[in-house]
Tab-separated table of C-alpha atoms in Angstrom:
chain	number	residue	atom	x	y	z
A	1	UNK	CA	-10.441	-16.279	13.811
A	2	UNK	CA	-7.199	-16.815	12.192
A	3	UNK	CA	-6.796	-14.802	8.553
A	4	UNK	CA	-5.119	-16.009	5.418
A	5	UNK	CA	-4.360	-13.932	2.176
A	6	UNK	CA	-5.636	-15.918	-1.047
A	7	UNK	CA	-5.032	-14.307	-4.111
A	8	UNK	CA	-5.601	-17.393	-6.395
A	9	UNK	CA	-8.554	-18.508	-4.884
A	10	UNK	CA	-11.143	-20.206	-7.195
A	11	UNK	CA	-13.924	-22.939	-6.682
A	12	UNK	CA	-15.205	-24.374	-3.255
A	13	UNK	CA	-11.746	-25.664	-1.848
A	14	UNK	CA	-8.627	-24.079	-1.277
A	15	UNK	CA	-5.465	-25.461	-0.602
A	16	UNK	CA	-2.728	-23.795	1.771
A	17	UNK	CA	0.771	-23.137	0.726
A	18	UNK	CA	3.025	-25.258	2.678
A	19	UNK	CA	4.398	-23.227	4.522
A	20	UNK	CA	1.231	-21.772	5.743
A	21	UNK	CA	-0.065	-24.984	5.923
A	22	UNK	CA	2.720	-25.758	8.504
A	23	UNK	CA	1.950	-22.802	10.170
A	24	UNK	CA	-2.343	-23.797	10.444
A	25	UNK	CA	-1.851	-27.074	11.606
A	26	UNK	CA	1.759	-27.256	13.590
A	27	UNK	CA	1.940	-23.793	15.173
A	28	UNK	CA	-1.903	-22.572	15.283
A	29	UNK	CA	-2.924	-26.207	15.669
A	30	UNK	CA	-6.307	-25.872	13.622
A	31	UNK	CA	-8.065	-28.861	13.053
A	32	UNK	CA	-10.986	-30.769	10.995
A	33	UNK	CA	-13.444	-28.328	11.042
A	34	UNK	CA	-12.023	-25.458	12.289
A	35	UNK	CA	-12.693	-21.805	11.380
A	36	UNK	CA	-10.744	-19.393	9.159
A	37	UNK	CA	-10.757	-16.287	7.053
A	38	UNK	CA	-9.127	-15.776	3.516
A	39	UNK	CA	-8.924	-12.865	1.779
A	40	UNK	CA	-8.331	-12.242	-1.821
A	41	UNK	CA	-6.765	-9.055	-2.099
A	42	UNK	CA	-9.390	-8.271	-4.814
A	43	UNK	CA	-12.204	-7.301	-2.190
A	44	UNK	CA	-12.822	-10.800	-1.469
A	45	UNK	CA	-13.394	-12.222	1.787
A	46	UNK	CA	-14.474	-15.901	2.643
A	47	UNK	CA	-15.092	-17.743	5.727
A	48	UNK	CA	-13.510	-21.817	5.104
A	49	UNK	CA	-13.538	-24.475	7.813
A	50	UNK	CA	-10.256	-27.128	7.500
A	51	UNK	CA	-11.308	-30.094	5.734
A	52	UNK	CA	-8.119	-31.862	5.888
A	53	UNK	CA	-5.539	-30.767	8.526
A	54	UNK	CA	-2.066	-32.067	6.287
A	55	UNK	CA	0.751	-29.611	7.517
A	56	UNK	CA	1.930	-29.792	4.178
A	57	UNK	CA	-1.214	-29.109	2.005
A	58	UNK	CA	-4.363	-28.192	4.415
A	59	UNK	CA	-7.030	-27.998	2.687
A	60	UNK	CA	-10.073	-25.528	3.492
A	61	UNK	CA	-13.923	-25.794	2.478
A	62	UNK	CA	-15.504	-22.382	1.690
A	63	UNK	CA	-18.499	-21.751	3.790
A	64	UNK	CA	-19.298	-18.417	2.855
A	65	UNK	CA	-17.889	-15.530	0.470
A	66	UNK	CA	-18.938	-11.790	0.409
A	67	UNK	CA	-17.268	-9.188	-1.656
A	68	UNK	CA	-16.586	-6.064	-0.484
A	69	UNK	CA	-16.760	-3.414	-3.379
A	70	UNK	CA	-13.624	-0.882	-3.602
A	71	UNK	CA	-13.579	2.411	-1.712
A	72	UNK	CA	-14.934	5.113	-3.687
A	73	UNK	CA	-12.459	7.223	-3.797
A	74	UNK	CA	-8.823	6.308	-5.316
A	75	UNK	CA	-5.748	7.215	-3.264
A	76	UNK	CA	-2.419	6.794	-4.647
A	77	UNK	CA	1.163	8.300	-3.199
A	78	UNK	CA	4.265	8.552	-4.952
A	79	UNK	CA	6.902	8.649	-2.560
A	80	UNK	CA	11.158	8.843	-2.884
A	81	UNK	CA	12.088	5.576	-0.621
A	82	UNK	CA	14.064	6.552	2.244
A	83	UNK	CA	17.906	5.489	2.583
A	84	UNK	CA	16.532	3.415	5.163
A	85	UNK	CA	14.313	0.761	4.061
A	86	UNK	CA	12.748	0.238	7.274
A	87	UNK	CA	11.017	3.670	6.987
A	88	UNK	CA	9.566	2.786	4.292
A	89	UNK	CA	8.352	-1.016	5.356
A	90	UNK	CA	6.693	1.321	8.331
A	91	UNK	CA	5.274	4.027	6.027
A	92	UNK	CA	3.553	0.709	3.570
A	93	UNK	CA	1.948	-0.852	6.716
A	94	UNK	CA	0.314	2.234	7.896
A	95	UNK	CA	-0.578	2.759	4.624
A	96	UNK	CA	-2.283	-0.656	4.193
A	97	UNK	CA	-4.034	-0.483	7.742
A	98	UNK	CA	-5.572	3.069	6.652
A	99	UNK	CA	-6.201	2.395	3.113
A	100	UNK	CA	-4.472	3.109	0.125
A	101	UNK	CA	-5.417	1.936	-3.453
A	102	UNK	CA	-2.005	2.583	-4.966
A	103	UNK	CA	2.050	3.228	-3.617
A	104	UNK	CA	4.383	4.337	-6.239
A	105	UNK	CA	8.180	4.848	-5.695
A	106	UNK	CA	10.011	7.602	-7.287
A	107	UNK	CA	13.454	8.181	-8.082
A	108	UNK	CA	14.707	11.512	-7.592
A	109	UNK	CA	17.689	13.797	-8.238
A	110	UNK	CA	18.232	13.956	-4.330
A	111	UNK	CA	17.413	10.108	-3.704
A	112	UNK	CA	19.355	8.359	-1.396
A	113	UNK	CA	18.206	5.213	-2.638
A	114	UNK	CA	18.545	4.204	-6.211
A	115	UNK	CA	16.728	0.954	-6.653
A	116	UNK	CA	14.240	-1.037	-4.447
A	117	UNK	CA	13.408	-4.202	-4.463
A	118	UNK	CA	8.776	-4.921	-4.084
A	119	UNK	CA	9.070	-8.547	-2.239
A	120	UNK	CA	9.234	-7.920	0.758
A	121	UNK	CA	7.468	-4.566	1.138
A	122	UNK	CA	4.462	-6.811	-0.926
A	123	UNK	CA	4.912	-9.227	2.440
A	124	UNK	CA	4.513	-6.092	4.984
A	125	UNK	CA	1.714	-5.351	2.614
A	126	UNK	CA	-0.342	-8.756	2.424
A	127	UNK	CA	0.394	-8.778	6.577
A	128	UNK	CA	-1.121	-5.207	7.346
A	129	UNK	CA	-4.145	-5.881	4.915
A	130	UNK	CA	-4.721	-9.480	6.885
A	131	UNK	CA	-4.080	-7.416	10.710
A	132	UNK	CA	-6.342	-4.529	9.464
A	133	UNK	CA	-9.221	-6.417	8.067
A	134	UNK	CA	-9.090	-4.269	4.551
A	135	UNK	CA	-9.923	-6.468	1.674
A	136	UNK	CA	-8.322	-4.827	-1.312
A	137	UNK	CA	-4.461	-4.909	-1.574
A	138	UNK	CA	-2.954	-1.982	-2.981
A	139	UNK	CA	-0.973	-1.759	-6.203
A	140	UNK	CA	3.046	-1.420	-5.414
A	141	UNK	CA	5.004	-0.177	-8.247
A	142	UNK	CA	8.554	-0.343	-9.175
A	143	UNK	CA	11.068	2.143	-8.526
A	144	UNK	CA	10.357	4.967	-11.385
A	145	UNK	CA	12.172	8.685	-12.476
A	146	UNK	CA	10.917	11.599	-11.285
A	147	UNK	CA	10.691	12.680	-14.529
A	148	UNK	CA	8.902	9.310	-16.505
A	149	UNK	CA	6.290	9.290	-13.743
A	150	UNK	CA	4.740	12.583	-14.049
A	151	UNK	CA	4.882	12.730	-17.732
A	152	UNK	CA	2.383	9.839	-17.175
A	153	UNK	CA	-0.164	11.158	-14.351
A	154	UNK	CA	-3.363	13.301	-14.555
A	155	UNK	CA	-2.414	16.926	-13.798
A	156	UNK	CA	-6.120	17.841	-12.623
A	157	UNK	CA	-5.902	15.136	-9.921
A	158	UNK	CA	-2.153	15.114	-9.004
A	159	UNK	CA	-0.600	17.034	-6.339
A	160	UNK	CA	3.016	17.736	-5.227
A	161	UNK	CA	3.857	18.401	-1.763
A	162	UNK	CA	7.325	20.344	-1.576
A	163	UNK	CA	8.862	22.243	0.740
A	164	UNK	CA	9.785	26.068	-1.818
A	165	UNK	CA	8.995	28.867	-1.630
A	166	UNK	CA	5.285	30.075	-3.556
A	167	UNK	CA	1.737	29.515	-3.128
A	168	UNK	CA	-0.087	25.958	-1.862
A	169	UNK	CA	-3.113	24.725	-1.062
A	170	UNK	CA	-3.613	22.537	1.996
A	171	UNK	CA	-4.068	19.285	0.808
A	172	UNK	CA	-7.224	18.814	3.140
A	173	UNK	CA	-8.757	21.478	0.886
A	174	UNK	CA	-8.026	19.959	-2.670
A	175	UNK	CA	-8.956	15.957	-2.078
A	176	UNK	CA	-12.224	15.301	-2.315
A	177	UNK	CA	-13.533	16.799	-5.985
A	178	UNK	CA	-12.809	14.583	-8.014
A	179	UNK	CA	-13.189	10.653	-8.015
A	180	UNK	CA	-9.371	10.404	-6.258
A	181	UNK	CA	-5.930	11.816	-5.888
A	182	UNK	CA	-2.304	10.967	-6.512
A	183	UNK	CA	0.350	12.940	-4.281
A	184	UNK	CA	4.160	13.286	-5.214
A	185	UNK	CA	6.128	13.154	-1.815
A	186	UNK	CA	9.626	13.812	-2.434
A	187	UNK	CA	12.869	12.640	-0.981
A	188	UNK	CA	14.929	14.011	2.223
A	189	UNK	CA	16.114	16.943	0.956
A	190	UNK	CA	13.025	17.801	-0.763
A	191	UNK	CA	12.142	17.704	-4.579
A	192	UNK	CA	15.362	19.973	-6.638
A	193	UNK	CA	13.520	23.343	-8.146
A	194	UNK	CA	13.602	21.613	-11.684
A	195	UNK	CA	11.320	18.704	-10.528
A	196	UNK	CA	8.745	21.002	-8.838
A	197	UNK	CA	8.948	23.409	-11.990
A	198	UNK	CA	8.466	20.187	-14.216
A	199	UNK	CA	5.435	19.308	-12.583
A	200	UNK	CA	3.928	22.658	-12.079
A	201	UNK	CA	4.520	22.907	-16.160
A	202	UNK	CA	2.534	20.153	-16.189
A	203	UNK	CA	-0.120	21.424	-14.548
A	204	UNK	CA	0.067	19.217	-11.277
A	205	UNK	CA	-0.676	21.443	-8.208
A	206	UNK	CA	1.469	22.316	-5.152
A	207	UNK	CA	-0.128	21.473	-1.994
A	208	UNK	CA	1.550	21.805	1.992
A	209	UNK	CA	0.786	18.668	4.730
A	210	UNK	CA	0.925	21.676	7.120
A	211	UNK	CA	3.641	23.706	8.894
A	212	UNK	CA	5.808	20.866	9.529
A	213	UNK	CA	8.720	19.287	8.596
A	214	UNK	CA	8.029	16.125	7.976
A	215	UNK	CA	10.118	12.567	7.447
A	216	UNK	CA	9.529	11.279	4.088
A	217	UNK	CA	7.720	8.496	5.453
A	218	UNK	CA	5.623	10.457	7.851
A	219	UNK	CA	4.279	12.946	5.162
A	220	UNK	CA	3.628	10.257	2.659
A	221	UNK	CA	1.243	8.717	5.933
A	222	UNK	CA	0.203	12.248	6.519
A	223	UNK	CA	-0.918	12.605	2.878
A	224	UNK	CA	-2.792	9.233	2.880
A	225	UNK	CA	-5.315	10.113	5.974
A	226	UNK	CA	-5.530	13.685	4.665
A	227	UNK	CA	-7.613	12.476	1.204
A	228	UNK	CA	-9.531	10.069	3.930
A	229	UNK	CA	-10.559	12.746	5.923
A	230	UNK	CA	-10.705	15.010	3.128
A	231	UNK	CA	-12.945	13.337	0.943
C-alpha cells in the first residue's frame, strides 16, 4: 500500500498536493477506490481510499485512523554537520528509520560547516519516516553555537561524547534512568578542550560510543541505537 505524509490533515477528506497528486494518479496509477496510507507526523496514521483520481488535486476518503502514542523514552542528538552534506542526509535517514524524537545541529569551533540549510534534510526526513513505517517525525533544529545550546539543555540528562583524555561512562550504561537523553556529538576534529570543559562545568556528563573512531555521522547513528538498546 502506497504511503503519504499528511501533516495538515483534518476532517474525513484529504486532498493531495499536486504534485503528489500527479505522482498517485499518473505514475502509481491509483484509481477510484483505491487504497492508501497517510501519516501525520504527529503519531497519526490513517488508511483513505481515492475518491476522486484528478492528477492535480486527488482527493482521498478516510476509512480508518489510529494513533500511535509517542515512544516513551525521548532521544535527541546534537550533532556538528559534516563538510559534506551528504553525510549528514545519510546520518537523518537512519536516524528516522530507527527512531529519534529530536536532531539538533551544532556549530562548533572546529566546524567545517558554518550554516545549514533544514529543507531538504526535512524531505530525507518525511521519506525515511514514510519507508520505515514510524509515525512521529522528529523535530530538526537550526544550526546553533556550541556554546548557546548547552547553556539551554538539562545537565542530568545530557551527555557529551568526545574523544580527551579523562574518565567516561559508556553511553549504554547511562541511557535508560531517566525519561530520555540528549547527546552532544562533535565535529571532525572532535569538540576543542574549552567546549568539553564548558559542558562538564555545566554538569553534562562525558560518555565514549566505544573504542572507536568514529565519522561524525556514524557516532551520532551509533549514539541513537545505543539509548534504544539502552533503555
Amino acid at each position: 500500500m502506497h504511503t503519504f505524509f499528511a501533516p495538515d490533515l483534518a476532517g474525513p477528506t484529504y486532498t493531495l498536493p499536486e504534485d503528489e497528486s500527479k505522482h498517485a494518479v499518473r505514475v502509481l496509477r491509483l484509481g477510484m477506490g483505491d487504497e492508501v496510507e497517510l501519516l501525520d507526523g504527529r503519531g497519526g496514521h490513517y488508511k483513505a481510499a481515492v475518491a476522486d483520481a484528478n492528477p492535480k488535486r486527488c482527493q482521498l476518503r478516510i476509512t480508518h485512523h489510529e494513533t500511535v502514542a509517542p515512544r516513551s523514552y525521548f532521544t535527541h542528538v546534537a550533532v556538528a554537520p559534516t563538510k559534506n552534506l551528504d553525510r549528514m542526509e545519510w546520518f537523518v535517514e537512519k536516524a528516522v528509520e530507527i527512531g529519534v524524537e529530536r536532531i539538533s545541529f551544532l556549530r562548533c569551533a572546529r566546524s567545517e560547516r558554518r550554516e545549514l540549510k533544514l529543507e531538504r534534510l526535512e524531505k530525507i526526513a518525511i521519506s525515511a519516516l514514510k519507508q520505515s513505517g514510524q509515525a512521529w517525525l522528529p523535530q530538526l533544529d537550526e544550526m546553533q553555537d556550541f556554546g548557546d545550546f548547552v547553556a539551554g539543555v538539562t545537565p542530568e540528562t545530557t551527555f557529551i561524547a568526545h574523544l580527551e583524555e579523562g574518565e567516561r561512562t559508556a553511553l549504554a550504561q547511562v541511557t535508560g534512568a531517566g525519561p530520555g537523553c540528549c547527546v552532544l556529538i562533535g565535529p571532525e576534529g572532535d569538540f576543542t578542550p574549552q567546549e568539553i570543559a564548558l559542558a562538564l562545568a555545566k554538569g553534562i556528563r562525558p560518555v565514549t560510543l566505544g573504542n572507536s573512531r568514529l565519522r561524525t555521522e556514524t557516532a551520532a547513528l551509533a549514539a541513537v541505537f545505543t539509548a534504544h538498546i539502552g533503555r
